[in-house]
PDB file of C-alpha atoms in Angstrom:
ATOM      1  CA  UNK L  28     133.446 106.688 126.312  1.00  0.00           C
ATOM      2  CA  UNK L  29     130.937 103.866 126.187  1.00  0.00           C
ATOM      3  CA  UNK L  30     128.144 106.412 125.902  1.00  0.00           C
ATOM      4  CA  UNK L  31     129.907 108.025 122.964  1.00  0.00           C
ATOM      5  CA  UNK L  32     130.371 104.662 121.278  1.00  0.00           C
ATOM      6  CA  UNK L  33     126.691 103.875 121.822  1.00  0.00           C
ATOM      7  CA  UNK L  34     125.730 107.179 120.196  1.00  0.00           C
ATOM      8  CA  UNK L  35     128.000 106.479 117.224  1.00  0.00           C
ATOM      9  CA  UNK L  36     126.597 102.955 116.868  1.00  0.00           C
ATOM     10  CA  UNK L  37     123.031 104.222 117.052  1.00  0.00           C
ATOM     11  CA  UNK L  38     123.799 106.879 114.454  1.00  0.00           C
ATOM     12  CA  UNK L  39     125.328 104.225 112.200  1.00  0.00           C
ATOM     13  CA  UNK L  40     122.259 102.007 112.486  1.00  0.00           C
ATOM     14  CA  UNK L  41     119.984 104.933 111.670  1.00  0.00           C
ATOM     15  CA  UNK L  42     122.126 105.912 108.697  1.00  0.00           C
ATOM     16  CA  UNK L  43     122.077 102.352 107.367  1.00  0.00           C
ATOM     17  CA  UNK L  44     118.310 102.115 107.822  1.00  0.00           C
ATOM     18  CA  UNK L  45     117.871 105.454 106.049  1.00  0.00           C
ATOM     19  CA  UNK L  46     120.076 104.334 103.161  1.00  0.00           C
ATOM     20  CA  UNK L  47     118.188 101.048 102.785  1.00  0.00           C
ATOM     21  CA  UNK L  48     114.833 102.815 102.924  1.00  0.00           C
ATOM     22  CA  UNK L  49     115.671 105.382 100.285  1.00  0.00           C
ATOM     23  CA  UNK L  50     118.097 103.477  98.113  1.00  0.00           C
ATOM     24  CA  UNK L  51     117.390 103.677  94.408  1.00  0.00           C
ATOM     25  CA  UNK L  52     116.692 100.341  92.806  1.00  0.00           C
ATOM     26  CA  UNK L  53     118.667  99.757  89.606  1.00  0.00           C
ATOM     27  CA  UNK L  54     116.792 100.286  86.336  1.00  0.00           C
ATOM     28  CA  UNK L  55     116.817  96.926  84.524  1.00  0.00           C
ATOM     29  CA  UNK L  56     115.925  98.070  81.006  1.00  0.00           C
ATOM     30  CA  UNK L  57     118.630  98.880  78.509  1.00  0.00           C
ATOM     31  CA  UNK L  58     116.748 101.197  76.133  1.00  0.00           C
ATOM     32  CA  UNK L  59     113.321 101.637  77.712  1.00  0.00           C
ATOM     33  CA  UNK L  60     113.194 104.807  79.811  1.00  0.00           C
ATOM     34  CA  UNK L  61     110.935 105.421  82.830  1.00  0.00           C
ATOM     35  CA  UNK L  62     108.858 107.721  80.628  1.00  0.00           C
ATOM     36  CA  UNK L  63     108.925 108.917  77.054  1.00  0.00           C
ATOM     37  CA  UNK L  64     107.123 109.038  73.736  1.00  0.00           C
ATOM     38  CA  UNK L  65     106.365 106.421  71.128  1.00  0.00           C
ATOM     39  CA  UNK L  66     105.254 106.710  67.523  1.00  0.00           C
ATOM     40  CA  UNK L  67     102.866 103.980  66.479  1.00  0.00           C
ATOM     41  CA  UNK L  68     103.177 102.187  63.200  1.00  0.00           C
ATOM     42  CA  UNK L  69     101.015 103.503  60.372  1.00  0.00           C
ATOM     43  CA  UNK L  70      97.484 102.270  60.879  1.00  0.00           C
ATOM     44  CA  UNK L  71      96.621  99.263  58.728  1.00  0.00           C
ATOM     45  CA  UNK L  72      94.060  98.802  56.006  1.00  0.00           C
ATOM     46  CA  UNK L  73      92.707  95.883  53.996  1.00  0.00           C
ATOM     47  CA  UNK L  74      93.691  92.426  55.228  1.00  0.00           C
ATOM     48  CA  UNK L  75      95.916  93.845  57.981  1.00  0.00           C
ATOM     49  CA  UNK L  76      92.999  95.823  59.366  1.00  0.00           C
ATOM     50  CA  UNK L  77      90.939  92.657  59.165  1.00  0.00           C
ATOM     51  CA  UNK L  78      93.458  90.967  61.460  1.00  0.00           C
ATOM     52  CA  UNK L  79      93.215  93.881  63.917  1.00  0.00           C
ATOM     53  CA  UNK L  80      89.439  93.435  63.941  1.00  0.00           C
ATOM     54  CA  UNK L  81      89.880  89.751  64.744  1.00  0.00           C
ATOM     55  CA  UNK L  82      92.233  90.685  67.595  1.00  0.00           C
ATOM     56  CA  UNK L  83      89.661  93.156  68.853  1.00  0.00           C
ATOM     57  CA  UNK L  84      86.902  90.545  68.706  1.00  0.00           C
ATOM     58  CA  UNK L  85      89.013  88.157  70.795  1.00  0.00           C
ATOM     59  CA  UNK L  86      89.752  90.876  73.354  1.00  0.00           C
ATOM     60  CA  UNK L  87      86.093  91.873  73.840  1.00  0.00           C
ATOM     61  CA  UNK L  88      84.544  88.408  73.965  1.00  0.00           C
ATOM     62  CA  UNK L  89      82.673  87.832  77.234  1.00  0.00           C
ATOM     63  CA  UNK L  90      85.041  86.273  79.783  1.00  0.00           C
ATOM     64  CA  UNK L  91      85.824  86.487  83.467  1.00  0.00           C
ATOM     65  CA  UNK L  92      89.009  88.411  82.563  1.00  0.00           C
ATOM     66  CA  UNK L  93      87.895  91.467  80.532  1.00  0.00           C
ATOM     67  CA  UNK L  94      90.358  92.873  78.039  1.00  0.00           C
ATOM     68  CA  UNK L  95      88.763  96.268  77.337  1.00  0.00           C
ATOM     69  CA  UNK L  96      87.474  98.772  79.872  1.00  0.00           C
ATOM     70  CA  UNK L  97      85.520 101.954  79.199  1.00  0.00           C
ATOM     71  CA  UNK L  98      85.685 105.251  81.090  1.00  0.00           C
ATOM     72  CA  UNK L  99      83.403 108.181  80.216  1.00  0.00           C
ATOM     73  CA  UNK L 100      82.443 111.419  81.991  1.00  0.00           C
ATOM     74  CA  UNK L 101      79.172 109.821  83.123  1.00  0.00           C
ATOM     75  CA  UNK L 102      80.612 106.366  83.890  1.00  0.00           C
ATOM     76  CA  UNK L 103      83.810 107.199  85.731  1.00  0.00           C
ATOM     77  CA  UNK L 104      84.487 103.727  87.127  1.00  0.00           C
ATOM     78  CA  UNK L 105      86.242 101.522  84.539  1.00  0.00           C
ATOM     79  CA  UNK L 106      83.642  99.087  83.203  1.00  0.00           C
ATOM     80  CA  UNK L 107      84.241  96.137  80.865  1.00  0.00           C
ATOM     81  CA  UNK L 108      83.016  96.433  77.288  1.00  0.00           C
ATOM     82  CA  UNK L 109      82.117  93.088  75.787  1.00  0.00           C
ATOM     83  CA  UNK L 110      80.419  92.170  72.543  1.00  0.00           C
ATOM     84  CA  UNK L 111      77.170  90.297  72.275  1.00  0.00           C
ATOM     85  CA  UNK L 112      78.385  89.030  68.896  1.00  0.00           C
ATOM     86  CA  UNK L 113      81.627  87.481  70.141  1.00  0.00           C
ATOM     87  CA  UNK L 114      81.478  83.833  71.140  1.00  0.00           C
ATOM     88  CA  UNK L 115      83.072  82.731  74.419  1.00  0.00           C
ATOM     89  CA  UNK L 116      85.802  80.673  72.779  1.00  0.00           C
ATOM     90  CA  UNK L 117      87.248  79.439  69.529  1.00  0.00           C
ATOM     91  CA  UNK L 118      88.719  81.239  66.533  1.00  0.00           C
ATOM     92  CA  UNK L 119      87.146  84.385  65.095  1.00  0.00           C
ATOM     93  CA  UNK L 120      86.361  84.362  61.383  1.00  0.00           C
ATOM     94  CA  UNK L 121      86.013  87.429  59.175  1.00  0.00           C
ATOM     95  CA  UNK L 122      82.221  87.588  59.420  1.00  0.00           C
ATOM     96  CA  UNK L 123      82.243  87.356  63.225  1.00  0.00           C
ATOM     97  CA  UNK L 124      84.953  90.025  63.492  1.00  0.00           C
ATOM     98  CA  UNK L 125      82.981  92.370  61.250  1.00  0.00           C
ATOM     99  CA  UNK L 126      79.840  91.845  63.346  1.00  0.00           C
ATOM    100  CA  UNK L 127      81.759  92.739  66.516  1.00  0.00           C
ATOM    101  CA  UNK L 128      83.283  95.781  64.831  1.00  0.00           C
ATOM    102  CA  UNK L 129      79.908  97.065  63.614  1.00  0.00           C
ATOM    103  CA  UNK L 130      78.429  96.621  67.083  1.00  0.00           C
ATOM    104  CA  UNK L 131      81.304  98.578  68.618  1.00  0.00           C
ATOM    105  CA  UNK L 132      81.148 101.303  65.944  1.00  0.00           C
ATOM    106  CA  UNK L 133      77.438 101.865  66.638  1.00  0.00           C
ATOM    107  CA  UNK L 134      78.081 102.064  70.380  1.00  0.00           C
ATOM    108  CA  UNK L 135      80.991 104.475  69.896  1.00  0.00           C
ATOM    109  CA  UNK L 136      78.919 106.695  67.630  1.00  0.00           C
ATOM    110  CA  UNK L 137      76.336 107.076  70.387  1.00  0.00           C
ATOM    111  CA  UNK L 138      78.936 107.868  73.050  1.00  0.00           C
ATOM    112  CA  UNK L 139      81.208 110.356  71.281  1.00  0.00           C
ATOM    113  CA  UNK L 140      80.304 113.926  70.448  1.00  0.00           C
ATOM    114  CA  UNK L 141      80.991 114.714  66.783  1.00  0.00           C
ATOM    115  CA  UNK L 142      82.845 111.485  66.047  1.00  0.00           C
ATOM    116  CA  UNK L 143      85.349 111.982  63.231  1.00  0.00           C
ATOM    117  CA  UNK L 144      85.284 109.753  60.188  1.00  0.00           C
ATOM    118  CA  UNK L 145      86.997 106.418  60.782  1.00  0.00           C
ATOM    119  CA  UNK L 146      87.132 106.823  64.564  1.00  0.00           C
ATOM    120  CA  UNK L 147      86.049 103.247  65.256  1.00  0.00           C
ATOM    121  CA  UNK L 148      88.764 101.947  62.912  1.00  0.00           C
ATOM    122  CA  UNK L 149      91.437 103.942  64.729  1.00  0.00           C
ATOM    123  CA  UNK L 150      90.300 102.743  68.142  1.00  0.00           C
ATOM    124  CA  UNK L 151      90.153  99.114  67.045  1.00  0.00           C
ATOM    125  CA  UNK L 152      93.601  99.434  65.453  1.00  0.00           C
ATOM    126  CA  UNK L 153      94.959 100.392  68.886  1.00  0.00           C
ATOM    127  CA  UNK L 154      93.027  97.759  70.862  1.00  0.00           C
ATOM    128  CA  UNK L 155      95.066  94.910  69.427  1.00  0.00           C
ATOM    129  CA  UNK L 156      98.271  93.056  70.202  1.00  0.00           C
ATOM    130  CA  UNK L 157     100.201  94.440  67.224  1.00  0.00           C
ATOM    131  CA  UNK L 158     101.245  97.768  68.731  1.00  0.00           C
ATOM    132  CA  UNK L 159     102.741  95.985  71.723  1.00  0.00           C
ATOM    133  CA  UNK L 160     105.214  94.243  69.405  1.00  0.00           C
ATOM    134  CA  UNK L 161     106.047  97.555  67.727  1.00  0.00           C
ATOM    135  CA  UNK L 162     106.704  99.117  71.126  1.00  0.00           C
ATOM    136  CA  UNK L 163     108.867  96.170  72.197  1.00  0.00           C
ATOM    137  CA  UNK L 164     111.012  96.304  69.068  1.00  0.00           C
ATOM    138  CA  UNK L 165     111.572 100.066  69.279  1.00  0.00           C
ATOM    139  CA  UNK L 166     112.448 100.080  72.980  1.00  0.00           C
ATOM    140  CA  UNK L 167     114.329  96.771  72.933  1.00  0.00           C
ATOM    141  CA  UNK L 168     112.313  94.829  75.485  1.00  0.00           C
ATOM    142  CA  UNK L 169     111.118  91.231  75.157  1.00  0.00           C
ATOM    143  CA  UNK L 170     107.693  91.158  73.461  1.00  0.00           C
ATOM    144  CA  UNK L 171     106.165  89.541  76.540  1.00  0.00           C
ATOM    145  CA  UNK L 172     103.397  91.595  78.140  1.00  0.00           C
ATOM    146  CA  UNK L 173     101.438  89.495  80.656  1.00  0.00           C
ATOM    147  CA  UNK L 174      97.842  90.439  81.484  1.00  0.00           C
ATOM    148  CA  UNK L 175      97.604  93.085  78.757  1.00  0.00           C
ATOM    149  CA  UNK L 176      94.568  95.350  79.209  1.00  0.00           C
ATOM    150  CA  UNK L 177      93.109  98.276  77.304  1.00  0.00           C
ATOM    151  CA  UNK L 178      91.112 101.241  78.591  1.00  0.00           C
ATOM    152  CA  UNK L 179      89.125 103.430  76.213  1.00  0.00           C
ATOM    153  CA  UNK L 180      88.717 106.908  77.701  1.00  0.00           C
ATOM    154  CA  UNK L 181      86.073 109.196  76.188  1.00  0.00           C
ATOM    155  CA  UNK L 182      86.535 112.784  77.331  1.00  0.00           C
ATOM    156  CA  UNK L 183      83.996 115.439  78.182  1.00  0.00           C
ATOM    157  CA  UNK L 184      84.816 117.358  74.999  1.00  0.00           C
ATOM    158  CA  UNK L 185      84.764 114.368  72.692  1.00  0.00           C
ATOM    159  CA  UNK L 186      88.401 113.347  73.042  1.00  0.00           C
ATOM    160  CA  UNK L 187      89.040 109.638  72.573  1.00  0.00           C
ATOM    161  CA  UNK L 188      92.217 107.970  73.798  1.00  0.00           C
ATOM    162  CA  UNK L 189      93.266 104.357  74.259  1.00  0.00           C
ATOM    163  CA  UNK L 190      95.400 103.353  77.234  1.00  0.00           C
ATOM    164  CA  UNK L 191      97.402 100.141  76.848  1.00  0.00           C
ATOM    165  CA  UNK L 192      98.616  98.570  80.093  1.00  0.00           C
ATOM    166  CA  UNK L 193     100.732  95.491  80.651  1.00  0.00           C
ATOM    167  CA  UNK L 194     103.482  94.084  82.791  1.00  0.00           C
ATOM    168  CA  UNK L 195     106.922  94.532  81.241  1.00  0.00           C
ATOM    169  CA  UNK L 196     110.116  92.542  81.711  1.00  0.00           C
ATOM    170  CA  UNK L 197     113.751  92.890  80.741  1.00  0.00           C
ATOM    171  CA  UNK L 198     114.284  89.116  80.670  1.00  0.00           C
ATOM    172  CA  UNK L 199     112.025  86.590  78.931  1.00  0.00           C
ATOM    173  CA  UNK L 200     110.907  83.821  81.251  1.00  0.00           C
ATOM    174  CA  UNK L 201     108.534  80.892  80.791  1.00  0.00           C
ATOM    175  CA  UNK L 202     105.069  81.082  82.377  1.00  0.00           C
ATOM    176  CA  UNK L 203     105.487  84.764  83.216  1.00  0.00           C
ATOM    177  CA  UNK L 204     102.301  86.170  84.787  1.00  0.00           C
ATOM    178  CA  UNK L 205     103.452  89.464  86.318  1.00  0.00           C
ATOM    179  CA  UNK L 206     106.583  91.542  86.929  1.00  0.00           C
ATOM    180  CA  UNK L 207     107.628  94.462  89.164  1.00  0.00           C
ATOM    181  CA  UNK L 208     106.957  96.889  86.283  1.00  0.00           C
ATOM    182  CA  UNK L 209     103.797  98.090  84.549  1.00  0.00           C
ATOM    183  CA  UNK L 210     103.976 100.027  81.294  1.00  0.00           C
ATOM    184  CA  UNK L 211     101.177 102.455  80.443  1.00  0.00           C
ATOM    185  CA  UNK L 212     100.962 103.693  76.873  1.00  0.00           C
ATOM    186  CA  UNK L 213      98.459 106.448  75.995  1.00  0.00           C
ATOM    187  CA  UNK L 214      97.492 107.440  72.464  1.00  0.00           C
ATOM    188  CA  UNK L 215      96.886 110.968  71.298  1.00  0.00           C
ATOM    189  CA  UNK L 216      93.266 112.026  70.738  1.00  0.00           C
ATOM    190  CA  UNK L 217      92.057 109.586  68.081  1.00  0.00           C
ATOM    191  CA  UNK L 218      89.057 111.832  67.409  1.00  0.00           C
ATOM    192  CA  UNK L 219      91.232 114.781  66.389  1.00  0.00           C
ATOM    193  CA  UNK L 220      91.741 116.120  62.863  1.00  0.00           C
ATOM    194  CA  UNK L 221      95.453 115.346  63.162  1.00  0.00           C
ATOM    195  CA  UNK L 222      94.862 111.675  63.965  1.00  0.00           C
ATOM    196  CA  UNK L 223      92.238 111.464  61.233  1.00  0.00           C
ATOM    197  CA  UNK L 224      94.637 112.797  58.595  1.00  0.00           C
ATOM    198  CA  UNK L 225      97.913 111.208  59.715  1.00  0.00           C
ATOM    199  CA  UNK L 226      97.132 107.822  61.291  1.00  0.00           C
ATOM    200  CA  UNK L 227      96.974 105.881  58.040  1.00  0.00           C
ATOM    201  CA  UNK L 228     100.260 107.186  56.658  1.00  0.00           C
ATOM    202  CA  UNK L 229     102.342 108.110  59.691  1.00  0.00           C
ATOM    203  CA  UNK L 230     100.794 106.539  62.772  1.00  0.00           C
ATOM    204  CA  UNK L 231      99.990 108.506  65.918  1.00  0.00           C
ATOM    205  CA  UNK L 232     101.971 109.927  68.807  1.00  0.00           C
ATOM    206  CA  UNK L 233     101.787 108.196  72.176  1.00  0.00           C
ATOM    207  CA  UNK L 234     103.105 108.924  75.660  1.00  0.00           C
ATOM    208  CA  UNK L 235     104.281 106.182  77.976  1.00  0.00           C
ATOM    209  CA  UNK L 236     105.386 105.677  81.562  1.00  0.00           C
ATOM    210  CA  UNK L 237     106.847 102.619  83.297  1.00  0.00           C
ATOM    211  CA  UNK L 238     105.983 102.316  86.990  1.00  0.00           C
ATOM    212  CA  UNK L 239     107.240  99.996  89.689  1.00  0.00           C
ATOM    213  CA  UNK L 240     104.554  97.897  91.333  1.00  0.00           C
ATOM    214  CA  UNK L 241     103.891  95.161  93.839  1.00  0.00           C
ATOM    215  CA  UNK L 242     100.436  94.524  92.391  1.00  0.00           C
ATOM    216  CA  UNK L 243     100.071  90.998  91.002  1.00  0.00           C
ATOM    217  CA  UNK L 244      96.778  91.502  89.138  1.00  0.00           C
ATOM    218  CA  UNK L 245      96.550  94.182  86.472  1.00  0.00           C
ATOM    219  CA  UNK L 246      92.762  94.276  86.750  1.00  0.00           C
ATOM    220  CA  UNK L 247      93.089  95.207  90.427  1.00  0.00           C
ATOM    221  CA  UNK L 248      95.616  97.881  89.531  1.00  0.00           C
ATOM    222  CA  UNK L 249      93.198  99.439  87.048  1.00  0.00           C
ATOM    223  CA  UNK L 250      90.126  99.270  89.258  1.00  0.00           C
ATOM    224  CA  UNK L 251      91.741 100.270  92.556  1.00  0.00           C
ATOM    225  CA  UNK L 252      94.853 102.307  91.757  1.00  0.00           C
ATOM    226  CA  UNK L 253      93.926 103.977  88.463  1.00  0.00           C
ATOM    227  CA  UNK L 254      90.152 104.504  88.613  1.00  0.00           C
ATOM    228  CA  UNK L 255      90.349 108.047  90.019  1.00  0.00           C
ATOM    229  CA  UNK L 256      93.104 109.051  87.589  1.00  0.00           C
ATOM    230  CA  UNK L 257      91.154 107.703  84.605  1.00  0.00           C
ATOM    231  CA  UNK L 258      88.039 109.524  85.801  1.00  0.00           C
ATOM    232  CA  UNK L 259      89.949 112.833  85.923  1.00  0.00           C
ATOM    233  CA  UNK L 260      91.194 112.163  82.410  1.00  0.00           C
ATOM    234  CA  UNK L 261      87.619 111.723  81.169  1.00  0.00           C
ATOM    235  CA  UNK L 262      86.015 114.584  83.111  1.00  0.00           C
ATOM    236  CA  UNK L 263      88.824 117.167  83.218  1.00  0.00           C
ATOM    237  CA  UNK L 264      91.131 116.083  80.360  1.00  0.00           C
ATOM    238  CA  UNK L 265      93.793 115.778  83.067  1.00  0.00           C
ATOM    239  CA  UNK L 266      96.194 112.960  82.164  1.00  0.00           C
ATOM    240  CA  UNK L 267      98.895 113.811  84.676  1.00  0.00           C
ATOM    241  CA  UNK L 268      97.937 111.090  87.143  1.00  0.00           C
ATOM    242  CA  UNK L 269      97.464 108.373  84.520  1.00  0.00           C
ATOM    243  CA  UNK L 270     100.978 109.140  83.297  1.00  0.00           C
ATOM    244  CA  UNK L 271     102.291 109.593  86.833  1.00  0.00           C
ATOM    245  CA  UNK L 272     104.588 107.351  88.826  1.00  0.00           C
ATOM    246  CA  UNK L 273     101.874 105.307  90.561  1.00  0.00           C
TER     247      UNK L 273
END
């Protein structure tokens, strides 16, 4: 009898351990799904585009915490892109922002095969804080995205996509630096005819995934956990791992 009770107790312990190991954590977001699609706002022009350029200039100024990384078929490891025209600190005026934009546009023109008209504008429009607010409003999450980073992926066939990564939260908190969730938002090919013709009036289509993480530094996540996936995206046009659950 005691042996039988011991077997039952052991089975119960194993069952409890199994349940705890494989239990499904509750999803904290009300409207944001684990994966889905997002339509960007129509791309700006005039003064609004000028503000995007200033955002871009702030993101690519030389710092110890890069904001923009580049992945190409020949440079598969994410590498920071910084501007030689962006000062290390302080506000960015219109002239400085334009200088940074022109520097980036020249670099992009050398890197991309058959760059479509306005490609640099479309990339810069996506490497800015504005789309994060649009995403937050549509999916009803607090517009708090700690450690936001951007990765520009240039494909082997001339495709150009921007990946926006940030920690996401369902509850706004002061001094938030990271969360258990990372959102990855990937644009369509910004060098395509469709993006060229529709971005200004309709915006562009984007795919997103929200992944659970224990990583506290988004830069480490990009360089250690996403480098191989981003390389496959550039070399093979394979985005499955970037938009996977890791």
